[in-house]
mmCIF file of C-alpha atoms in Angstrom:
data_model
loop_
_atom_site.group_PDB
_atom_site.id
_atom_site.type_symbol
_atom_site.label_atom_id
_atom_site.label_comp_id
_atom_site.label_asym_id
_atom_site.label_seq_id
_atom_site.Cartn_x
_atom_site.Cartn_y
_atom_site.Cartn_z
ATOM 1 C CA MET A 1 -19.053 -35.323 26.249
ATOM 2 C CA LYS A 2 -18.780 -38.963 27.194
ATOM 3 C CA ALA A 3 -15.902 -41.206 26.313
ATOM 4 C CA SER A 4 -15.831 -42.127 22.664
ATOM 5 C CA ARG A 5 -15.181 -45.742 23.619
ATOM 6 C CA LYS A 6 -17.338 -48.057 25.663
ATOM 7 C CA PRO A 7 -15.647 -50.274 28.241
ATOM 8 C CA GLY A 8 -14.155 -53.296 26.600
ATOM 9 C CA GLU A 9 -14.180 -51.692 23.212
ATOM 10 C CA PRO A 10 -10.758 -51.145 21.607
ATOM 11 C CA PRO A 11 -9.829 -47.573 20.647
ATOM 12 C CA SER A 12 -11.609 -46.693 17.432
ATOM 13 C CA PRO A 13 -9.301 -46.114 14.446
ATOM 14 C CA GLU A 14 -10.581 -42.539 14.060
ATOM 15 C CA ALA A 15 -9.956 -41.628 17.698
ATOM 16 C CA ALA A 16 -6.547 -43.299 17.661
ATOM 17 C CA ALA A 17 -5.537 -41.518 14.452
ATOM 18 C CA PHE A 18 -6.748 -38.174 15.822
ATOM 19 C CA LEU A 19 -4.819 -38.608 19.054
ATOM 20 C CA GLU A 20 -1.651 -39.717 17.282
ATOM 21 C CA ARG A 21 -1.819 -36.724 14.954
ATOM 22 C CA VAL A 22 -2.383 -34.094 17.640
ATOM 23 C CA MET A 23 0.234 -35.584 19.950
ATOM 24 C CA GLU A 24 2.779 -35.464 17.184
ATOM 25 C CA GLN A 25 1.789 -31.971 16.084
ATOM 26 C CA TYR A 26 1.060 -30.270 19.409
ATOM 27 C CA GLY A 27 2.670 -32.488 22.029
ATOM 28 C CA LYS A 28 5.823 -30.411 22.339
ATOM 29 C CA ALA A 29 3.957 -27.088 22.549
ATOM 30 C CA THR A 30 1.582 -28.517 25.137
ATOM 31 C CA TYR A 31 4.430 -29.906 27.202
ATOM 32 C CA ASN A 32 6.315 -26.596 27.113
ATOM 33 C CA PHE A 33 3.184 -24.716 28.083
ATOM 34 C CA ALA A 34 2.671 -27.122 30.979
ATOM 35 C CA TYR A 35 6.317 -26.774 31.957
ATOM 36 C CA ARG A 36 6.078 -22.975 32.080
ATOM 37 C CA LEU A 37 3.007 -23.213 34.274
ATOM 38 C CA THR A 38 4.330 -25.831 36.665
ATOM 39 C CA GLY A 39 8.047 -25.055 36.570
ATOM 40 C CA ASN A 40 9.054 -28.714 36.834
ATOM 41 C CA GLU A 41 9.272 -31.612 34.450
ATOM 42 C CA ALA A 42 7.419 -34.239 36.442
ATOM 43 C CA ASP A 43 4.295 -32.112 36.830
ATOM 44 C CA ALA A 44 4.541 -30.908 33.241
ATOM 45 C CA ARG A 45 4.682 -34.511 32.041
ATOM 46 C CA ASP A 46 1.683 -35.535 34.158
ATOM 47 C CA LEU A 47 -0.282 -32.493 33.058
ATOM 48 C CA THR A 48 0.471 -33.163 29.388
ATOM 49 C CA GLN A 49 -0.513 -36.814 29.714
ATOM 50 C CA ASP A 50 -3.777 -36.018 31.487
ATOM 51 C CA ALA A 51 -4.578 -33.344 28.921
ATOM 52 C CA PHE A 52 -4.151 -35.748 25.995
ATOM 53 C CA VAL A 53 -6.225 -38.424 27.718
ATOM 54 C CA ARG A 54 -8.972 -35.812 28.035
ATOM 55 C CA VAL A 55 -8.532 -34.890 24.397
ATOM 56 C CA TYR A 56 -8.998 -38.543 23.496
ATOM 57 C CA ARG A 57 -12.162 -38.816 25.574
ATOM 58 C CA ALA A 58 -13.680 -35.708 24.046
ATOM 59 C CA TRP A 59 -12.145 -35.766 20.595
ATOM 60 C CA ARG A 60 -15.526 -35.726 18.876
ATOM 61 C CA SER A 61 -16.350 -32.404 20.513
ATOM 62 C CA PHE A 62 -13.389 -30.715 18.838
ATOM 63 C CA GLN A 63 -14.635 -28.587 15.963
ATOM 64 C CA PRO A 64 -12.388 -28.621 12.890
ATOM 65 C CA GLY A 65 -11.396 -25.125 11.885
ATOM 66 C CA THR A 66 -10.957 -23.954 15.472
ATOM 67 C CA SER A 67 -7.590 -23.732 17.216
ATOM 68 C CA PHE A 68 -6.573 -27.037 18.714
ATOM 69 C CA LEU A 69 -3.854 -25.330 20.762
ATOM 70 C CA SER A 70 -6.373 -22.987 22.379
ATOM 71 C CA TRP A 71 -8.479 -26.022 23.256
ATOM 72 C CA ILE A 72 -5.674 -28.037 24.785
ATOM 73 C CA TYR A 73 -4.246 -24.996 26.570
ATOM 74 C CA ARG A 74 -7.655 -24.559 28.135
ATOM 75 C CA ILE A 75 -7.633 -28.201 29.202
ATOM 76 C CA VAL A 76 -4.125 -27.838 30.637
ATOM 77 C CA THR A 77 -5.107 -24.625 32.439
ATOM 78 C CA ASN A 78 -8.154 -26.283 33.996
ATOM 79 C CA LEU A 79 -6.200 -29.363 35.017
ATOM 80 C CA TYR A 80 -3.486 -27.181 36.505
ATOM 81 C CA ARG A 81 -6.037 -25.153 38.444
ATOM 82 C CA ASP A 82 -7.662 -28.348 39.752
ATOM 83 C CA GLU A 83 -4.279 -29.690 40.770
ATOM 84 C CA LEU A 84 -3.388 -26.471 42.598
ATOM 85 C CA ARG A 85 -6.682 -26.624 44.488
ATOM 86 C CA ARG A 86 -6.060 -30.253 45.333
ATOM 87 C CA ARG A 87 -2.590 -29.523 46.651
ATOM 88 C CA LYS A 88 -3.542 -26.335 48.449
ATOM 89 C CA GLY A 89 -2.366 -26.450 52.006
ATOM 90 C CA ARG A 90 -0.627 -29.762 51.496
ATOM 91 C CA TYR A 91 3.097 -30.324 51.390
ATOM 92 C CA HIS A 92 4.085 -31.729 48.060
ATOM 93 C CA GLU A 93 7.205 -33.784 47.747
ATOM 94 C CA GLU A 94 8.326 -34.773 44.311
ATOM 95 C CA ILE A 95 9.238 -38.431 44.202
ATOM 96 C CA PRO A 96 11.282 -39.510 41.206
ATOM 97 C CA GLU A 97 9.718 -42.429 39.354
ATOM 98 C CA ASP A 98 12.999 -43.803 38.096
ATOM 99 C CA ASN A 99 16.551 -42.756 37.483
ATOM 100 C CA GLU A 100 16.668 -43.250 33.732
ATOM 101 C CA PRO A 101 18.361 -40.609 31.562
ATOM 102 C CA GLN A 102 15.823 -38.140 30.206
ATOM 103 C CA ALA A 103 15.064 -37.772 26.549
ATOM 104 C CA TYR A 104 16.025 -34.098 26.317
ATOM 105 C CA GLY A 105 19.376 -34.305 28.077
ATOM 106 C CA GLY A 106 20.562 -37.769 27.279
ATOM 107 C CA THR A 107 22.678 -38.246 30.374
ATOM 108 C CA ARG A 108 21.009 -36.084 32.970
ATOM 109 C CA PRO A 109 19.172 -38.271 35.501
ATOM 110 C CA LEU A 110 15.776 -37.456 36.905
ATOM 111 C CA ALA A 111 15.805 -35.498 40.124
ATOM 112 C CA THR A 112 17.768 -37.447 42.664
ATOM 113 C CA ASN A 113 17.646 -34.431 44.937
ATOM 114 C CA PRO A 114 14.668 -32.225 44.012
ATOM 115 C CA ILE A 115 16.090 -29.117 45.649
ATOM 116 C CA GLU A 116 19.455 -29.367 43.936
ATOM 117 C CA ASP A 117 17.805 -30.089 40.629
ATOM 118 C CA TYR A 118 15.468 -27.141 41.048
ATOM 119 C CA VAL A 119 18.281 -24.732 41.821
ATOM 120 C CA ALA A 120 20.422 -26.038 38.972
ATOM 121 C CA GLY A 121 17.509 -25.643 36.582
ATOM 122 C CA GLN A 122 16.764 -22.120 37.715
ATOM 123 C CA LEU A 123 20.343 -20.958 37.164
ATOM 124 C CA ASP A 124 20.213 -22.073 33.568
ATOM 125 C CA GLU A 125 16.753 -20.685 32.887
ATOM 126 C CA PRO A 126 16.126 -17.013 33.661
ATOM 127 C CA LEU A 127 12.580 -17.101 32.349
ATOM 128 C CA ALA A 128 11.677 -20.168 34.397
ATOM 129 C CA LYS A 129 13.240 -18.486 37.418
ATOM 130 C CA ALA A 130 11.272 -15.295 36.872
ATOM 131 C CA LEU A 131 8.009 -17.111 36.138
ATOM 132 C CA ALA A 132 8.406 -19.194 39.284
ATOM 133 C CA GLN A 133 8.129 -15.996 41.312
ATOM 134 C CA LEU A 134 4.766 -15.051 39.851
ATOM 135 C CA SER A 135 1.433 -16.354 41.060
ATOM 136 C CA PRO A 136 -0.059 -19.203 38.995
ATOM 137 C CA GLU A 137 -2.604 -16.837 37.401
ATOM 138 C CA GLN A 138 0.056 -14.245 36.562
ATOM 139 C CA ARG A 139 2.265 -16.970 35.132
ATOM 140 C CA GLN A 140 -0.544 -18.264 32.932
ATOM 141 C CA VAL A 141 -1.422 -14.849 31.594
ATOM 142 C CA ILE A 142 2.204 -13.875 30.853
ATOM 143 C CA VAL A 143 2.838 -17.156 29.047
ATOM 144 C CA LEU A 144 -0.344 -16.888 27.010
ATOM 145 C CA ALA A 145 -0.003 -13.182 26.172
ATOM 146 C CA ASP A 146 3.690 -12.512 25.802
ATOM 147 C CA ILE A 147 5.069 -15.907 24.808
ATOM 148 C CA GLU A 148 2.189 -17.648 23.033
ATOM 149 C CA GLU A 149 0.883 -14.314 21.683
ATOM 150 C CA TYR A 150 -2.811 -14.886 22.266
ATOM 151 C CA SER A 151 -5.258 -11.990 22.247
ATOM 152 C CA TYR A 152 -6.993 -10.928 25.455
ATOM 153 C CA GLN A 153 -10.215 -12.522 24.253
ATOM 154 C CA GLU A 154 -8.487 -15.838 23.532
ATOM 155 C CA ILE A 155 -6.766 -15.741 26.917
ATOM 156 C CA ALA A 156 -10.090 -15.033 28.595
ATOM 157 C CA ASP A 157 -11.576 -18.059 26.797
ATOM 158 C CA ILE A 158 -8.663 -20.284 27.774
ATOM 159 C CA MET A 159 -8.575 -19.166 31.388
ATOM 160 C CA GLY A 160 -12.322 -18.949 31.761
ATOM 161 C CA CYS A 161 -12.387 -15.362 32.999
ATOM 162 C CA SER A 162 -13.319 -11.918 31.698
ATOM 163 C CA ILE A 163 -11.146 -9.712 29.466
ATOM 164 C CA GLY A 164 -10.974 -7.177 32.299
ATOM 165 C CA THR A 165 -9.497 -9.826 34.590
ATOM 166 C CA VAL A 166 -7.005 -10.806 31.903
ATOM 167 C CA ARG A 167 -5.967 -7.185 31.449
ATOM 168 C CA SER A 168 -5.517 -6.464 35.156
ATOM 169 C CA ARG A 169 -3.628 -9.726 35.781
ATOM 170 C CA LEU A 170 -1.421 -9.088 32.785
ATOM 171 C CA HIS A 171 -0.566 -5.547 33.835
ATOM 172 C CA ARG A 172 0.347 -6.629 37.347
ATOM 173 C CA ALA A 173 2.328 -9.597 36.030
ATOM 174 C CA ARG A 174 4.251 -7.458 33.533
ATOM 175 C CA GLY A 175 5.127 -4.926 36.210
ATOM 176 C CA LEU A 176 6.334 -7.666 38.538
ATOM 177 C CA LEU A 177 8.242 -9.434 35.777
ATOM 178 C CA ARG A 178 9.929 -6.178 34.810
ATOM 179 C CA ARG A 179 11.104 -5.617 38.374
ATOM 180 C CA LEU A 180 12.299 -9.233 38.690
ATOM 181 C CA VAL A 181 14.287 -9.060 35.462
ATOM 182 C CA MET A 182 15.836 -5.721 36.424
ATOM 183 C CA ARG A 183 16.828 -7.090 39.802
ATOM 184 C CA ALA A 184 18.319 -10.203 38.202
ATOM 185 C CA GLN A 185 20.296 -8.041 35.782
ATOM 186 C CA GLN A 186 21.591 -5.905 38.646
ATOM 187 C CA GLN A 187 22.685 -9.000 40.562
ATOM 188 C CA GLU A 188 24.340 -10.321 37.434
ATOM 189 C CA ARG A 189 26.264 -7.085 36.986
ATOM 190 C CA GLN A 190 27.352 -7.088 40.630
ATOM 191 C CA ARG A 191 28.674 -10.637 40.310
ATOM 192 C CA GLN A 192 30.818 -9.726 37.313
ATOM 193 C CA PRO A 193 34.327 -8.370 38.215
ATOM 194 C CA MET B 1 1.430 20.300 30.534
ATOM 195 C CA THR B 2 2.256 17.084 28.688
ATOM 196 C CA ILE B 3 -0.045 14.100 29.229
ATOM 197 C CA HIS B 4 1.573 10.682 29.303
ATOM 198 C CA TYR B 5 0.034 7.291 28.831
ATOM 199 C CA ASP B 6 0.394 4.825 31.671
ATOM 200 C CA ALA B 7 2.133 1.480 31.273
ATOM 201 C CA ASP B 8 -1.186 -0.392 31.098
ATOM 202 C CA ILE B 9 -2.387 1.533 28.059
ATOM 203 C CA LEU B 10 1.024 1.177 26.445
ATOM 204 C CA GLY B 11 0.902 -2.546 27.216
ATOM 205 C CA ASP B 12 -2.503 -2.819 25.504
ATOM 206 C CA TYR B 13 -1.129 -0.838 22.572
ATOM 207 C CA LEU B 14 1.840 -3.180 22.323
ATOM 208 C CA HIS B 15 -0.492 -6.168 22.373
ATOM 209 C CA GLY B 16 -2.743 -4.634 19.681
ATOM 210 C CA GLU B 17 -5.736 -4.543 22.006
ATOM 211 C CA LEU B 18 -6.719 -0.886 21.634
ATOM 212 C CA GLY B 19 -9.526 0.300 19.410
ATOM 213 C CA PRO B 20 -8.540 1.959 16.092
ATOM 214 C CA GLU B 21 -8.913 5.521 17.339
ATOM 215 C CA GLN B 22 -7.023 5.058 20.585
ATOM 216 C CA ASP B 23 -4.394 2.991 18.802
ATOM 217 C CA ALA B 24 -3.813 5.819 16.327
ATOM 218 C CA ALA B 25 -3.682 8.364 19.154
ATOM 219 C CA VAL B 26 -1.071 6.387 21.112
ATOM 220 C CA HIS B 27 0.917 5.784 17.946
ATOM 221 C CA ALA B 28 0.995 9.531 17.206
ATOM 222 C CA HIS B 29 1.833 10.340 20.812
ATOM 223 C CA LEU B 30 4.813 7.954 20.874
ATOM 224 C CA GLU B 31 6.307 9.783 17.895
ATOM 225 C CA GLY B 32 6.769 12.917 19.940
ATOM 226 C CA CYS B 33 6.975 11.755 23.585
ATOM 227 C CA SER B 34 10.325 10.327 24.650
ATOM 228 C CA THR B 35 9.026 9.480 28.145
ATOM 229 C CA CYS B 36 6.225 7.263 26.841
ATOM 230 C CA ARG B 37 8.518 5.866 24.149
ATOM 231 C CA THR B 38 10.962 4.769 26.854
ATOM 232 C CA VAL B 39 8.191 2.953 28.744
ATOM 233 C CA HIS B 40 6.979 1.400 25.492
ATOM 234 C CA ASP B 41 10.447 0.312 24.377
ATOM 235 C CA ASP B 42 11.067 -1.131 27.813
ATOM 236 C CA ALA B 43 7.906 -3.237 27.476
ATOM 237 C CA VAL B 44 8.994 -4.333 23.998
ATOM 238 C CA ARG B 45 12.385 -5.411 25.318
ATOM 239 C CA LEU B 46 10.794 -7.328 28.177
ATOM 240 C CA ARG B 47 8.473 -9.153 25.787
ATOM 241 C CA GLU B 48 11.306 -9.935 23.380
ATOM 242 C CA TRP B 49 13.434 -11.201 26.247
ATOM 243 C CA ALA B 50 10.594 -13.470 27.426
ATOM 244 C CA ARG B 51 10.111 -14.897 23.928
ATOM 245 C CA ARG B 52 13.816 -15.402 23.383
ATOM 246 C CA ALA B 53 14.180 -17.086 26.761
ATOM 247 C CA ALA B 54 11.145 -19.253 26.066
ATOM 248 C CA ARG B 55 12.672 -20.435 22.787
ATOM 249 C CA ALA B 56 16.002 -21.098 24.496
ATOM 250 C CA GLU B 57 14.353 -23.025 27.309
ATOM 251 C CA GLU B 58 12.112 -25.043 25.032
ATOM 252 C CA ARG B 59 12.077 -28.753 25.766
ATOM 253 C CA GLU B 60 11.336 -31.783 23.698
ATOM 254 C CA LEU B 61 8.301 -33.847 24.584
ATOM 255 C CA PRO B 62 9.556 -36.787 26.668
ATOM 256 C CA ALA B 63 9.166 -40.030 24.761
ATOM 257 C CA ALA B 64 7.335 -41.619 27.688
ATOM 258 C CA VAL B 65 4.416 -39.193 27.442
ATOM 259 C CA SER B 66 2.871 -40.739 24.341
ATOM 260 C CA ALA B 67 3.239 -44.255 25.734
ATOM 261 C CA ASN B 68 1.766 -43.183 29.069
ATOM 262 C CA VAL B 69 -1.211 -41.570 27.359
ATOM 263 C CA TRP B 70 -1.988 -44.823 25.538
ATOM 264 C CA ALA B 71 -1.432 -46.810 28.712
ATOM 265 C CA ALA B 72 -3.920 -44.584 30.557
ATOM 266 C CA ILE B 73 -6.468 -45.004 27.765
ATOM 267 C CA LEU B 74 -6.058 -48.760 27.677
ATOM 268 C CA ALA B 75 -6.272 -48.839 31.466
ATOM 269 C CA GLN B 76 -9.900 -47.912 31.018
ATOM 270 C CA GLN B 77 -10.377 -51.535 29.886
ATOM 271 C CA PRO B 78 -12.961 -53.346 32.015
ATOM 272 C CA SER B 79 -11.998 -55.776 34.773
ATOM 273 C CA LEU B 80 -11.620 -59.517 34.145
ATOM 274 C CA PRO B 81 -15.138 -60.447 35.374
ATOM 275 C CA GLU B 82 -16.606 -57.724 33.180
ATOM 276 C CA ARG B 83 -14.627 -58.988 30.213
ATOM 277 C CA LEU B 84 -15.724 -62.569 30.881
ATOM 278 C CA ARG B 85 -19.322 -61.451 31.146
ATOM 279 C CA SER B 86 -19.096 -59.588 27.876
ATOM 280 C CA TYR B 87 -17.483 -62.682 26.304
ATOM 281 C CA TRP B 88 -20.087 -65.135 27.565
ATOM 282 C CA ARG B 89 -23.093 -62.924 27.078
ATOM 283 C CA PRO B 90 -23.526 -63.599 23.329
ATOM 284 C CA LEU B 91 -22.890 -67.330 23.847
ATOM 285 C CA LEU B 92 -25.618 -67.522 26.473
ATOM 286 C CA THR B 93 -28.061 -65.136 24.885
ATOM 287 C CA ILE B 94 -28.582 -67.137 21.699
ATOM 288 C CA PRO B 95 -29.483 -70.492 23.353
ATOM 289 C CA VAL B 96 -31.680 -68.766 25.931
ATOM 290 C CA ALA B 97 -33.516 -66.858 23.212
ATOM 291 C CA ALA B 98 -33.939 -70.069 21.197
ATOM 292 C CA GLY B 99 -35.299 -71.844 24.278
ATOM 293 C CA VAL B 100 -37.801 -69.077 24.929
ATOM 294 C CA VAL B 101 -39.011 -69.232 21.321
ATOM 295 C CA ALA B 102 -39.289 -73.041 21.469
ATOM 296 C CA ALA B 103 -41.217 -72.902 24.742
ATOM 297 C CA ALA B 104 -43.537 -70.305 23.310
ATOM 298 C CA PHE B 105 -44.113 -72.510 20.279
ATOM 299 C CA VAL B 106 -44.788 -75.657 22.346
ATOM 300 C CA PHE B 107 -46.779 -74.252 25.219
ATOM 301 C CA GLY B 108 -48.226 -71.240 23.558
ATOM 302 C CA ILE B 109 -47.727 -67.696 24.539
ATOM 303 C CA PRO B 110 -50.373 -66.624 27.053
ATOM 304 C CA VAL B 111 -50.703 -63.167 25.634
ATOM 305 C CA LEU B 112 -51.352 -64.581 22.153
ATOM 306 C CA ALA B 113 -53.906 -67.141 23.302
ATOM 307 C CA PRO B 114 -57.471 -66.493 22.161
ATOM 308 C CA SER B 115 -59.679 -64.901 24.758
ATOM 309 C CA THR B 116 -62.645 -67.182 23.887
ATOM 310 C CA PRO B 117 -62.852 -70.465 25.792
ATOM 311 C CA PRO B 118 -61.735 -73.583 23.915
ATOM 312 C CA VAL B 119 -64.355 -75.652 22.135
ATOM 313 C CA ARG B 120 -65.223 -78.630 24.226
ATOM 314 C CA VAL B 121 -66.555 -81.701 22.432
ATOM 315 C CA ALA B 122 -68.022 -84.729 24.110
ATOM 316 C CA ALA B 123 -66.055 -87.948 23.541
ATOM 317 C CA THR B 124 -69.229 -89.597 22.383
ATOM 318 C CA TYR B 125 -69.112 -87.427 19.290
ATOM 319 C CA TYR B 126 -66.166 -89.372 17.917
ATOM 320 C CA PHE B 127 -67.845 -92.720 18.505
ATOM 321 C CA GLU B 128 -71.125 -91.528 17.146
ATOM 322 C CA ALA B 129 -69.518 -89.953 14.126
ATOM 323 C CA HIS B 130 -67.631 -93.137 13.440
ATOM 324 C CA ALA B 131 -70.766 -95.213 13.822
ATOM 325 C CA ALA B 132 -72.683 -92.975 11.443
ATOM 326 C CA GLN B 133 -69.881 -93.225 8.912
ATOM 327 C CA ALA B 134 -69.811 -96.999 9.319
ATOM 328 C CA LEU B 135 -73.552 -97.218 8.744
ATOM 329 C CA SER B 136 -73.368 -95.204 5.584
ATOM 330 C CA ASN B 137 -70.449 -97.207 4.258
ATOM 331 C CA PRO B 138 -71.335 -100.814 3.467
ATOM 332 C CA LEU B 139 -67.689 -101.863 3.559
ATOM 333 C CA ALA B 140 -66.998 -100.350 6.978
ATOM 334 C CA ASP B 141 -66.329 -102.269 10.176
ATOM 335 C CA ARG B 142 -69.817 -102.888 11.583
ATOM 336 C CA SER B 143 -68.529 -103.774 15.002
ATOM 337 C CA ALA B 144 -67.950 -100.098 15.692
ATOM 338 C CA ILE B 145 -71.698 -99.491 15.710
ATOM 339 C CA THR B 146 -71.925 -101.258 19.019
ATOM 340 C CA THR B 147 -70.164 -98.318 20.647
ATOM 341 C CA MET B 148 -73.352 -96.317 20.216
ATOM 342 C CA THR B 149 -74.704 -98.266 23.139
ATOM 343 C CA LEU B 150 -72.104 -96.753 25.455
ATOM 344 C CA ASP B 151 -73.319 -94.678 28.326
ATOM 345 C CA ARG B 152 -72.526 -91.096 27.434
ATOM 346 C CA SER B 153 -72.264 -89.991 31.025
ATOM 347 C CA THR B 154 -69.252 -92.253 31.594
ATOM 348 C CA LEU B 155 -67.249 -90.821 28.678
ATOM 349 C CA PRO B 156 -64.820 -87.922 29.243
ATOM 350 C CA VAL B 157 -65.053 -84.545 27.658
ATOM 351 C CA ILE B 158 -62.119 -83.832 25.366
ATOM 352 C CA ASP B 159 -60.607 -80.422 24.953
ATOM 353 C CA ALA B 160 -60.713 -79.919 21.220
ATOM 354 C CA THR B 161 -58.385 -76.969 21.035
ATOM 355 C CA ASP B 162 -55.597 -78.952 19.470
ATOM 356 C CA VAL B 163 -57.662 -81.277 17.344
ATOM 357 C CA ASP B 164 -59.605 -80.581 14.216
ATOM 358 C CA ALA B 165 -62.765 -79.061 15.520
ATOM 359 C CA PRO B 166 -65.818 -80.343 13.702
ATOM 360 C CA ASP B 167 -68.361 -77.914 12.432
ATOM 361 C CA ASP B 168 -71.316 -77.332 14.672
ATOM 362 C CA SER B 169 -73.784 -79.375 12.693
ATOM 363 C CA GLY B 170 -71.564 -82.428 12.613
ATOM 364 C CA ALA B 171 -70.261 -82.142 16.162
ATOM 365 C CA GLN B 172 -73.376 -81.468 18.151
ATOM 366 C CA SER B 173 -75.958 -83.325 16.144
ATOM 367 C CA PRO B 174 -74.447 -86.382 14.483
#
């Protein structure tokens, strides 16, 4: 669907109200979903922003009574897939936009050294660490099935693939995740005196 | 020989994706099979761990996101020339439209013009008609009658489209 606003036209009150409401209601869930897919805050923020801009452009196509989260997760998934394709084979260096304290931490600055920040984040977050070792598709399916608790059919709709693909990806991802968690637990036990 | 379910089937069972019959069969099997129950419980623990970790790692939406979304939407605003054009367009359209209407009124619109040729009346008609009127009216200016002596061939032909066209009897045979 085309943009709900013509060039030069201010945002319509209905579109603005819709966007405000869904950002307030689903912004956090969308951002966390994006964060679990990307594994870093800068990409998660960009993905969330792009997803809500798309929601605004196509807000009239949203059917009341259907799941908004499923819709925006689908948008995020597609944007993420497009971004992965765009970056494929290209070295990506994260450049911090500023050094302001972040909203969630209060005093923690944005990544001054991306590698240090990444490692520090991984130590605090076993799930993020485990998910980072899965392929993007496996990560998506684990997040949607085991964390967001969607059915196979819903996951297939969100990811744009068949139920059989969802099932096979999920089984492989669960097996890999199980091995990763067991290994992490073993390492944790070995570190303890 | 005891048959065991593989981890995939147990995963589907855990996710509630099996059909009613197979779901009931797996459920009954788990009651009596410690091997399958171990695999199942392991999958349950993994899922619970993932959910717990997800809740613990949950982040607040950065405040900048909402502002950036609106900034991106407003960035779709047209450029300055486009905005100026859209501003001037109504101001120019009304006078131009009024001018077109006025020109059509003054000069006539070709497409609305009658297809028949305009009535052409000899200039002599007006002199002759005036002379006839003067003759019939005793109080009229008799000097006008002298115009009847004018040579008709020297008088122009007047396009009578925009003047009151006389009826045929009066115009052609005064």
